[in-house]
PDB file of C-alpha atoms in Angstrom:
ATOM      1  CA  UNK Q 275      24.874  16.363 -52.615  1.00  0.00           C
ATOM      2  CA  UNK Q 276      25.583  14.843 -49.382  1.00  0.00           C
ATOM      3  CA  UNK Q 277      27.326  17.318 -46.645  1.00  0.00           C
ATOM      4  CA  UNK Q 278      29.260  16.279 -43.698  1.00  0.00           C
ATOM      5  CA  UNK Q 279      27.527  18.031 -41.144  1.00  0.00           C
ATOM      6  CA  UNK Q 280      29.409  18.265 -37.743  1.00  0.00           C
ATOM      7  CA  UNK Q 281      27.962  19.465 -34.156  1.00  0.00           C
ATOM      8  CA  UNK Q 282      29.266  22.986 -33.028  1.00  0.00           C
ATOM      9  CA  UNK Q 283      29.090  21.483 -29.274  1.00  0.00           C
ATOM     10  CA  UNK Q 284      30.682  18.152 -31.306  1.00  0.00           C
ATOM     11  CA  UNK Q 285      34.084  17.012 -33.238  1.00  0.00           C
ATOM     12  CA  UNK Q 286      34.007  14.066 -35.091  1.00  0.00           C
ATOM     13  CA  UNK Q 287      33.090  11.279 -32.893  1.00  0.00           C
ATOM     14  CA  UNK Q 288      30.694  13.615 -31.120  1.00  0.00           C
ATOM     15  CA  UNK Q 289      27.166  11.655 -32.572  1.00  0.00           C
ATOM     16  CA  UNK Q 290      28.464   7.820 -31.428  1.00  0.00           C
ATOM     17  CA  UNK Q 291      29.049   9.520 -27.693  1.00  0.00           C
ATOM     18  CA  UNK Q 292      25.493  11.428 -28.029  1.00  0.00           C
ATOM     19  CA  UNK Q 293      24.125   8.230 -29.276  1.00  0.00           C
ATOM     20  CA  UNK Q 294      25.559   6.200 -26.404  1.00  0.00           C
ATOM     21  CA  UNK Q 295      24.421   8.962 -23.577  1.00  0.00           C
ATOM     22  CA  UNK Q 296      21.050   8.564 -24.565  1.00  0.00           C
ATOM     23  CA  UNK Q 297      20.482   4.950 -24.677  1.00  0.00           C
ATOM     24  CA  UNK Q 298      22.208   5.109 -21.145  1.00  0.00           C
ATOM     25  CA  UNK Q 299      19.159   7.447 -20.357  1.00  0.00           C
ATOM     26  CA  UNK Q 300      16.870   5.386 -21.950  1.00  0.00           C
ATOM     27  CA  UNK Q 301      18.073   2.063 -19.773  1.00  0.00           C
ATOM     28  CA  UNK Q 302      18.117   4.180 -16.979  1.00  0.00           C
ATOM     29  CA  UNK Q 303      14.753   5.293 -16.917  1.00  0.00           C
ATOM     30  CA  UNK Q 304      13.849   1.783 -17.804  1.00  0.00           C
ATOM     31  CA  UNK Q 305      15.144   0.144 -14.785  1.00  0.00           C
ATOM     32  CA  UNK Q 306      14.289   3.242 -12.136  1.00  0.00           C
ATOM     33  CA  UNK Q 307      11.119   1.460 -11.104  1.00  0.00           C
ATOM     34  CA  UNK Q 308      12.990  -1.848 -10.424  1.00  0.00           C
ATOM     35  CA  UNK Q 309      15.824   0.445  -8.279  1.00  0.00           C
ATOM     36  CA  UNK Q 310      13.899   3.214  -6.439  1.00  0.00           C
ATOM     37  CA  UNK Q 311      14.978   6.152  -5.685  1.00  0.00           C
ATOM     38  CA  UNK Q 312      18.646   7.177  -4.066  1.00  0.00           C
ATOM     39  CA  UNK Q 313      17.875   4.516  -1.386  1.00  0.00           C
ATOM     40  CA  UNK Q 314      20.996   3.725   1.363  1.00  0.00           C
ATOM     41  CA  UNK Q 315      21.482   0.739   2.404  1.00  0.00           C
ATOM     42  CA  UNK Q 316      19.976   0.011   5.714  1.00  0.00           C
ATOM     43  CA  UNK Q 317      19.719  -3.234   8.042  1.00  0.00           C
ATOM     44  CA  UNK Q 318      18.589  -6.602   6.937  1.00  0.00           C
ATOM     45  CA  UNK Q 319      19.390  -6.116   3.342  1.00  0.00           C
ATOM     46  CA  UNK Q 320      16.761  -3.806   2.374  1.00  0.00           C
ATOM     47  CA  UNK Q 321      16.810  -0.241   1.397  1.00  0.00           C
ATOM     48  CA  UNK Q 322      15.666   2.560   3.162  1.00  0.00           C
ATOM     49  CA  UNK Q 323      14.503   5.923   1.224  1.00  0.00           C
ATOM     50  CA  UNK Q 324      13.412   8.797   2.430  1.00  0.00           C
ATOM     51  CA  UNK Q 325      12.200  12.289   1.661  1.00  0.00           C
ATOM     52  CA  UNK Q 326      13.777  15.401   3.404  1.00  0.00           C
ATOM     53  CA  UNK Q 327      12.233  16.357   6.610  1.00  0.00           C
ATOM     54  CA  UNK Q 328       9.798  17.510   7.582  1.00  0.00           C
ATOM     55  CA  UNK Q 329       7.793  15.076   5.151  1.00  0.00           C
ATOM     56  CA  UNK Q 330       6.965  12.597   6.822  1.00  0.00           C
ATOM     57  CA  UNK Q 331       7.193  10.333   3.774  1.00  0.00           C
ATOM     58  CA  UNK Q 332       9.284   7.130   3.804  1.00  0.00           C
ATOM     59  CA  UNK Q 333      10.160   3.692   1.773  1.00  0.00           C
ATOM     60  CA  UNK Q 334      11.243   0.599   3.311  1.00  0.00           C
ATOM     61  CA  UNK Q 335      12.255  -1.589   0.511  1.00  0.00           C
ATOM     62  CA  UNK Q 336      13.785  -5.510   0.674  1.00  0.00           C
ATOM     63  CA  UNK Q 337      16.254  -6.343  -1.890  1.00  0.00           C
ATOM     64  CA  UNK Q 338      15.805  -6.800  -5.484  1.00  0.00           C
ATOM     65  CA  UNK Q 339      15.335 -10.235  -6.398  1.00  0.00           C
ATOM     66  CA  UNK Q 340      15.475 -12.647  -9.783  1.00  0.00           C
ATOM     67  CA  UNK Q 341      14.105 -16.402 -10.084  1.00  0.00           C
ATOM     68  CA  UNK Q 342      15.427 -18.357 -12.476  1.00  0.00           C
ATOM     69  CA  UNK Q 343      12.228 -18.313 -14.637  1.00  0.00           C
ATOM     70  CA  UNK Q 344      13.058 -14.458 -15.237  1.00  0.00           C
ATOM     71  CA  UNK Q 345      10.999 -13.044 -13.030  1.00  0.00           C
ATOM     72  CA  UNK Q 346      12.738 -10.105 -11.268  1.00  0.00           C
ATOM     73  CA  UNK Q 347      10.687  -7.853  -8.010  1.00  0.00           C
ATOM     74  CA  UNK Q 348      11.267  -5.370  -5.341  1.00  0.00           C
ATOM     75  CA  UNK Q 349       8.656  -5.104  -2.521  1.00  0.00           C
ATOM     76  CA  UNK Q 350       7.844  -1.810  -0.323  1.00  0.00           C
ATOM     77  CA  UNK Q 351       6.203  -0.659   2.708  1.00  0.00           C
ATOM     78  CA  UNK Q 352       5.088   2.885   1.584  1.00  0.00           C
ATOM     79  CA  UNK Q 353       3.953   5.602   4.612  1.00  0.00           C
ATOM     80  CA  UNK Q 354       2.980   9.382   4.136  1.00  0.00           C
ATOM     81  CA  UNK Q 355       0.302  11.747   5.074  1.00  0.00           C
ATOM     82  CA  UNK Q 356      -0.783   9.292   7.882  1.00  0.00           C
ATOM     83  CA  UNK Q 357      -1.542   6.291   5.300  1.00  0.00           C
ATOM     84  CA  UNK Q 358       0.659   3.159   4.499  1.00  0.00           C
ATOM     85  CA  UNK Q 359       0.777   0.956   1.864  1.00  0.00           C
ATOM     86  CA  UNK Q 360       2.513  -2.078  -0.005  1.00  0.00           C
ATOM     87  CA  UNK Q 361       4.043  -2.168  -3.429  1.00  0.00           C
ATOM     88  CA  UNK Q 362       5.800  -4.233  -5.545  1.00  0.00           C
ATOM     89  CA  UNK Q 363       7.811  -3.029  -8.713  1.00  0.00           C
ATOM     90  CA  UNK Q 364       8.373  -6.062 -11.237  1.00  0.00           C
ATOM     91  CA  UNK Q 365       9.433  -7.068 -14.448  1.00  0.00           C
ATOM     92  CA  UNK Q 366       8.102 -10.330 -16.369  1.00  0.00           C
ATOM     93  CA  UNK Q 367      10.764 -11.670 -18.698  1.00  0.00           C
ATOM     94  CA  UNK Q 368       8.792 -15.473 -18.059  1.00  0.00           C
ATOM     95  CA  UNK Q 369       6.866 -15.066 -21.330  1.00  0.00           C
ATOM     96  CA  UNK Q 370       4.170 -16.296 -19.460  1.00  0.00           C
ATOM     97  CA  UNK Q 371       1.354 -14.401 -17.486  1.00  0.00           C
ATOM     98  CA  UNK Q 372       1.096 -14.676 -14.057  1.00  0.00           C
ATOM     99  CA  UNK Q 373      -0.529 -14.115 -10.406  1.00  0.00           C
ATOM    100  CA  UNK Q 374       0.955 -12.199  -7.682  1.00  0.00           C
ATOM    101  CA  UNK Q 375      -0.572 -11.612  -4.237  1.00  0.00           C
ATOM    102  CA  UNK Q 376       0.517  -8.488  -2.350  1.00  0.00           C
ATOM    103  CA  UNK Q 377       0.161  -8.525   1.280  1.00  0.00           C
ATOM    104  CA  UNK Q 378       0.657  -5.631   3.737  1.00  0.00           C
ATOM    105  CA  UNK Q 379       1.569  -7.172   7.646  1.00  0.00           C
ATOM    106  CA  UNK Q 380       0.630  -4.128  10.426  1.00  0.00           C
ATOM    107  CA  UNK Q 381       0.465  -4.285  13.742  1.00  0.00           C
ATOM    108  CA  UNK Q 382      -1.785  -6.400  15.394  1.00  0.00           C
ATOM    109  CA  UNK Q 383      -2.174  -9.140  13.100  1.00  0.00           C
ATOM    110  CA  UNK Q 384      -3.640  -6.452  10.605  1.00  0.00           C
ATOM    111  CA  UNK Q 385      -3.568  -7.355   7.032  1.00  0.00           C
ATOM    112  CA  UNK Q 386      -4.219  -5.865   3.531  1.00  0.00           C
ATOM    113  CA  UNK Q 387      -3.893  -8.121   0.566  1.00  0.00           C
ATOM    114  CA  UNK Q 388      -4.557  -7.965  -2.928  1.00  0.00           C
ATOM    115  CA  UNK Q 389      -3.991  -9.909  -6.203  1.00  0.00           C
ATOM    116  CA  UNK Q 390      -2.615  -8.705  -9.258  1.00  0.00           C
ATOM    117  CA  UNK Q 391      -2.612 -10.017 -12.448  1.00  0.00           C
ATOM    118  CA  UNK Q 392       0.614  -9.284 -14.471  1.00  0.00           C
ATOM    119  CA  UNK Q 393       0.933  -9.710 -18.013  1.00  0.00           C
ATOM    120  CA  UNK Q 394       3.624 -11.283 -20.425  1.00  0.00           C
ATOM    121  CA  UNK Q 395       5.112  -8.323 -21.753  1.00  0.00           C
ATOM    122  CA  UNK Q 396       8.621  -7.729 -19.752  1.00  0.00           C
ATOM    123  CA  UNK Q 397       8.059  -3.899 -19.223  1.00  0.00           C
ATOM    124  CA  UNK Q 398       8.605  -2.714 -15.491  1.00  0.00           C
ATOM    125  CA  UNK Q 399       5.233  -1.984 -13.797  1.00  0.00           C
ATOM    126  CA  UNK Q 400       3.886  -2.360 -10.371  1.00  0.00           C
ATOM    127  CA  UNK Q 401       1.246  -3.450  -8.205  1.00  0.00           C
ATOM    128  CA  UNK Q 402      -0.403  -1.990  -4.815  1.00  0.00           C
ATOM    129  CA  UNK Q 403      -2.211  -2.698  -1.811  1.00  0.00           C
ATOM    130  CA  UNK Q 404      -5.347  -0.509  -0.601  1.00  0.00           C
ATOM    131  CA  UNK Q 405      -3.908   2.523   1.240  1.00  0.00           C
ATOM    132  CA  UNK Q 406      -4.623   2.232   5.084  1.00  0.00           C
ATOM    133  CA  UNK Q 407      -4.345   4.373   8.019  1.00  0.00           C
ATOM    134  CA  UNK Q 408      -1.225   4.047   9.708  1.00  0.00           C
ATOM    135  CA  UNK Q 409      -1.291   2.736  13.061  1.00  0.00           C
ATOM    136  CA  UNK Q 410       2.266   3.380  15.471  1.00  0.00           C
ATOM    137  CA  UNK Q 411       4.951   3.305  13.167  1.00  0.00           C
ATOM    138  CA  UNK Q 412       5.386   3.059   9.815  1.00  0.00           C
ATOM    139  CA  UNK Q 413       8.566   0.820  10.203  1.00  0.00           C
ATOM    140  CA  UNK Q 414       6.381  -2.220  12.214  1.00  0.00           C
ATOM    141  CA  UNK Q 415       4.264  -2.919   8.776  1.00  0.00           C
ATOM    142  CA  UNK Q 416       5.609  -5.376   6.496  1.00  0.00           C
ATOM    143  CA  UNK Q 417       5.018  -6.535   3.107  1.00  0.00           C
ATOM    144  CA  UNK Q 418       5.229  -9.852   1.115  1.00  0.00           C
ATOM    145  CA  UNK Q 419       4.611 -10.331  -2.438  1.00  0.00           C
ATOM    146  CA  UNK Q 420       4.179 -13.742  -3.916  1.00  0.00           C
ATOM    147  CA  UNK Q 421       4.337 -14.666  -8.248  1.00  0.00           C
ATOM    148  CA  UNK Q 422       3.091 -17.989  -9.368  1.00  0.00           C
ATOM    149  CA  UNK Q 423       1.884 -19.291 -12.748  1.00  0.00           C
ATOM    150  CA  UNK Q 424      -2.174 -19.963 -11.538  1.00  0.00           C
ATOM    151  CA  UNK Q 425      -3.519 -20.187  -8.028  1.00  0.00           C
ATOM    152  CA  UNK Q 426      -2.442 -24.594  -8.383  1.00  0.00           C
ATOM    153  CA  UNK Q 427       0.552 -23.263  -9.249  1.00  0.00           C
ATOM    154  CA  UNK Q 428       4.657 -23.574  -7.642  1.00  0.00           C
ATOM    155  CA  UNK Q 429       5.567 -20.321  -6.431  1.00  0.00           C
ATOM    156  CA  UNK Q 430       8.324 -18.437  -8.602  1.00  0.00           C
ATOM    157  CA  UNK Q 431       9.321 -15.785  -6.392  1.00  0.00           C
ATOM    158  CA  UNK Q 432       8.445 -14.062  -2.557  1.00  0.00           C
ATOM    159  CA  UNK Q 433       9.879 -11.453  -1.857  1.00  0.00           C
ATOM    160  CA  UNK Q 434       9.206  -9.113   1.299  1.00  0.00           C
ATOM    161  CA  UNK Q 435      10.133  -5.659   1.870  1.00  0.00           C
ATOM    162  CA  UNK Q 436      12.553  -6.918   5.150  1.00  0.00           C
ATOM    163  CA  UNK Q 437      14.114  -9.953   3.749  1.00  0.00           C
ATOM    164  CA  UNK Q 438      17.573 -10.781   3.495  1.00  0.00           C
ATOM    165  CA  UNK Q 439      17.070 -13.492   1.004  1.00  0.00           C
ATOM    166  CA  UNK Q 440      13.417 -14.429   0.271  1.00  0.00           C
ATOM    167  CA  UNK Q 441      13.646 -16.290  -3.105  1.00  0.00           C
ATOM    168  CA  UNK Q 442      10.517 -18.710  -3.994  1.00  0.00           C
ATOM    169  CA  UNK Q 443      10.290 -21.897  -1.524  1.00  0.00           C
TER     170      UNK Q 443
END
């Protein structure tokens, strides 16, 4: 015998809007890496987000960009505890695996690159440079992240964490 069971907490209507609230969370949580944290707008475009002082963490993001293909990134300058670092967060909708380079710019002419290799699968990941030791400020280092197909390859996407619009050339 079937029973119409409803939620004390609930009327009727209450499991559709339980149902709905949690595949809210679920696309939420999905798309966090792709947005960051609660980032404020700041110059140029890009976001700025930082932790309450006296940390002295910070993230200087550029904006989040798409290329046609379905390729959609975010790229970081990352400084705490005296170390900084690039990241990119992406998401591969392309069907296709790709290449991404990941450079972090310091002062100086410094540089810190590496390559990633980023799968077909359209799940939100990330990629990072080597962790160096910060040198001056945190906001003079900049990063630039480039997605392609192969090395031979066009370029799908750059995007850098201080760009205003840095979609693929």
């Amino acid at each position: 015998m079937l029973r119409n069971h409803r939620s004390r907490a609930g009327g009727p209507g209450a499991g559709p809007l339980r149902t709905s609230a949690l595949a809210g969370l679920v696309a939420a949580a999905l798309l966090l890496p792709l947005g960051g944290a609660s980032a404020e707008q700041a110059g140029g475009g890009g976001t700025r987000v930082s932790t309450p002082a006296p940390s002295p963490e910070s993230t200087r993001c550029g904006p989040e960009l798409a290329s046609p293909d379905g390729l959609e990134a975010q790229t970081c300058v990352l400084t705490r505890g005296g170390e900084t670092w690039a990241r990119v967060y992406y998401r591969n909708t392309t069907g296709d695996a790709l290449d991404a380079d990941l450079s972090l710019l310091g002062p100086d002419g410094r540089a810190v690159r590496t390559s990633c290799a980023i799968g077909a699968d359209d799940a939100p990941a990330t990629c990072e440079t080597p962790r160096e030791r910060t040198r001056g400020a945190g906001s003079v280092y900049t990063a630039v992240s480039e997605f392609a197909r192969g090395a031979e390859s066009p370029l799908l996407l750059r995007s850098a964490s201080n760009s205003v619009d840095a979609s693929g050339s």
